[in-house]
């Protein structure tokens, strides 16, 4: 798994935004004003609850990979860590200083736009309403409800750095 988060520097502004997978990255890339790959003095970063991000990333992974068998998540619970870049810890992608953090909420991009005016549009992409994702979503959610306690312990363990980062930073939209 390679480092796939990209920093986009908005033309004409000394600000860039880090597009972390499953943290509005598709919407950021699609709606961002003209930009280049690269870092500015200030970097905007969205952090998301690790459990919610893991769930979303897992649904996406199995929607595209079509490998979700009855035992797949049970095996992962015992031996696995990350499926792909969508389930890597968010802290894997964060580098540097002068980072302005936003907490993932349904209106996080609107908050960023109000503060920085960096989007031409704010599309809300990667929703789970598509039929192929709905089927996987139901399977994953059913499995989660059956394995809630074990899963909670595993998520807290493998995303320890993410939880610590969320606890220590100040979010601009809170």
Coordinates of C-alpha atoms in Angstrom, one line a residue:
X1 CA 0.0 0.0 0.0
X2 CA 1.5 3.3 -1.0
X3 CA 1.0 6.8 0.3
X4 CA -1.8 8.0 -1.8
X5 CA -3.0 11.2 -0.1
X6 CA -2.2 14.2 -2.1
X7 CA -1.7 17.8 -1.1
X8 CA -3.2 20.4 -3.5
X9 CA -1.9 24.0 -3.4
X10 CA -4.7 26.4 -4.5
X11 CA -3.5 28.8 -7.2
X12 CA -3.1 32.4 -5.9
X13 CA -3.4 31.4 -2.2
X14 CA -0.9 30.3 0.4
X15 CA -3.0 27.4 1.4
X16 CA -3.2 23.7 0.4
X17 CA -5.5 20.9 1.4
X18 CA -4.6 17.4 2.2
X19 CA -6.9 14.9 0.5
X20 CA -6.9 11.8 2.7
X21 CA -8.8 8.8 1.3
X22 CA -12.3 8.6 2.9
X23 CA -12.1 12.1 4.3
X24 CA -14.0 13.9 1.4
X25 CA -11.0 13.4 -0.9
X26 CA -13.1 12.8 -4.1
X27 CA -15.2 15.8 -3.3
X28 CA -12.1 17.9 -2.6
X29 CA -10.4 16.9 -5.8
X30 CA -13.6 17.5 -7.9
X31 CA -14.6 20.8 -6.4
X32 CA -11.3 22.5 -5.7
X33 CA -10.4 25.7 -7.5
X34 CA -7.5 25.5 -9.9
X35 CA -4.5 24.0 -8.0
X36 CA -1.3 22.2 -8.4
X37 CA 0.2 19.3 -6.4
X38 CA 2.3 20.8 -3.7
X39 CA 2.3 22.2 -0.2
X40 CA 1.7 25.8 0.9
X41 CA 2.5 27.6 4.1
X42 CA -0.8 26.5 5.6
X43 CA -2.3 23.0 5.1
X44 CA -5.9 22.2 5.7
X45 CA -6.6 18.6 6.9
X46 CA -9.9 16.8 7.6
X47 CA -9.8 14.1 10.3
X48 CA -12.6 11.6 10.7
X49 CA -13.7 9.2 13.4
X50 CA -11.5 6.2 12.8
X51 CA -14.3 3.7 13.2
X52 CA -16.6 5.5 10.8
X53 CA -13.7 5.8 8.3
X54 CA -12.8 2.1 8.7
X55 CA -16.5 1.2 8.0
X56 CA -16.7 3.4 4.9
X57 CA -13.3 2.3 3.6
X58 CA -14.3 -1.4 4.2
X59 CA -17.5 -0.9 2.3
X60 CA -15.7 0.8 -0.6
X61 CA -13.0 -1.9 -0.7
X62 CA -15.4 -4.8 -0.9
X63 CA -17.7 -3.0 -3.4
X64 CA -14.8 -2.7 -5.8
X65 CA -13.0 -5.9 -5.0
X66 CA -16.1 -8.2 -4.8
X67 CA -14.2 -10.4 -2.3
X68 CA -16.6 -10.2 0.7
X69 CA -17.3 -13.7 1.7
X70 CA -19.0 -14.8 4.9
X71 CA -15.7 -15.5 6.7
X72 CA -13.6 -12.6 5.2
X73 CA -14.2 -10.1 8.0
X74 CA -13.9 -12.8 10.7
X75 CA -10.4 -13.6 9.4
X76 CA -9.6 -9.9 9.3
X77 CA -10.7 -9.5 12.9
X78 CA -8.2 -12.1 14.0
X79 CA -5.2 -11.4 11.8
X80 CA -5.7 -8.3 9.6
X81 CA -4.8 -4.7 9.7
X82 CA -5.6 -2.6 6.6
X83 CA -7.4 -3.5 3.4
X84 CA -6.0 -0.6 1.3
X85 CA -5.3 3.1 1.4
X86 CA -8.9 3.8 2.4
X87 CA -8.3 2.1 5.8
X88 CA -4.8 3.1 6.5
X89 CA -4.5 5.4 9.6
X90 CA -5.0 9.0 8.8
X91 CA -1.8 9.9 10.6
X92 CA 0.0 8.0 7.9
X93 CA -0.7 10.9 5.5
X94 CA -0.1 13.9 7.8
X95 CA 3.3 15.5 7.5
X96 CA 4.6 19.0 8.4
X97 CA 3.5 21.9 10.6
X98 CA 1.1 24.7 10.4
X99 CA -1.9 22.3 9.8
X100 CA -5.4 23.6 10.3
X101 CA -7.7 20.7 11.3
X102 CA -11.3 20.3 10.5
X103 CA -13.4 17.4 12.0
X104 CA -15.4 15.4 9.4
X105 CA -19.1 16.3 9.5
X106 CA -21.7 16.5 6.7
X107 CA -21.0 20.2 6.3
X108 CA -17.2 20.1 6.7
X109 CA -16.5 21.3 3.1
X110 CA -18.9 24.2 3.5
X111 CA -17.0 25.2 6.7
X112 CA -13.7 25.1 4.9
X113 CA -15.2 27.1 2.0
X114 CA -16.5 29.8 4.4
X115 CA -13.0 30.1 6.0
X116 CA -10.8 29.8 2.9
X117 CA -12.8 30.1 -0.3
X118 CA -10.9 27.4 -2.1
X119 CA -13.7 25.5 -3.9
X120 CA -15.5 26.2 -7.2
X121 CA -18.2 23.8 -6.2
X122 CA -18.8 21.4 -3.3
X123 CA -20.0 18.1 -4.6
X124 CA -20.9 15.4 -2.1
X125 CA -19.5 12.3 -3.7
X126 CA -19.0 8.7 -2.6
X127 CA -22.3 8.2 -1.0
X128 CA -23.4 4.7 -0.2
X129 CA -26.8 5.0 -1.9
X130 CA -25.6 3.2 -5.1
X131 CA -27.2 -0.4 -5.3
X132 CA -23.8 -2.2 -5.4
X133 CA -22.6 -0.3 -2.2
X134 CA -26.0 -0.9 -0.5
X135 CA -25.6 -4.7 -0.7
X136 CA -22.1 -4.6 0.8
X137 CA -23.1 -1.9 3.3
X138 CA -25.8 -4.2 4.7
X139 CA -23.4 -7.2 4.9
X140 CA -20.7 -5.1 6.7
X141 CA -23.2 -3.5 9.1
X142 CA -24.7 -6.9 10.0
X143 CA -21.2 -8.2 10.6
X144 CA -20.3 -5.1 12.7
X145 CA -23.4 -5.6 14.9
X146 CA -22.5 -9.2 15.5
X147 CA -18.8 -8.4 16.4
X148 CA -19.2 -5.0 18.0
X149 CA -17.0 -5.5 21.2
X150 CA -14.1 -7.4 19.5
X151 CA -14.2 -4.9 16.6
X152 CA -14.2 -1.9 18.9
X153 CA -11.1 -3.2 20.7
X154 CA -9.3 -3.9 17.3
X155 CA -10.2 -0.5 15.8
X156 CA -9.0 1.3 19.0
X157 CA -5.7 -0.7 18.8
X158 CA -4.9 -0.3 15.1
X159 CA -6.0 3.4 15.0
X160 CA -4.4 4.4 18.3
X161 CA -2.4 7.2 16.6
X162 CA -5.5 8.6 14.9
X163 CA -7.5 8.6 18.2
X164 CA -4.5 10.4 19.9
X165 CA -4.3 12.9 17.1
X166 CA -8.0 13.7 17.3
X167 CA -7.7 14.2 21.0
X168 CA -4.8 16.6 20.9
X169 CA -5.6 18.9 18.0
X170 CA -8.0 21.9 18.0
X171 CA -10.6 21.7 15.2
X172 CA -11.4 24.9 13.5
X173 CA -15.1 23.8 13.0
X174 CA -15.7 22.8 16.6

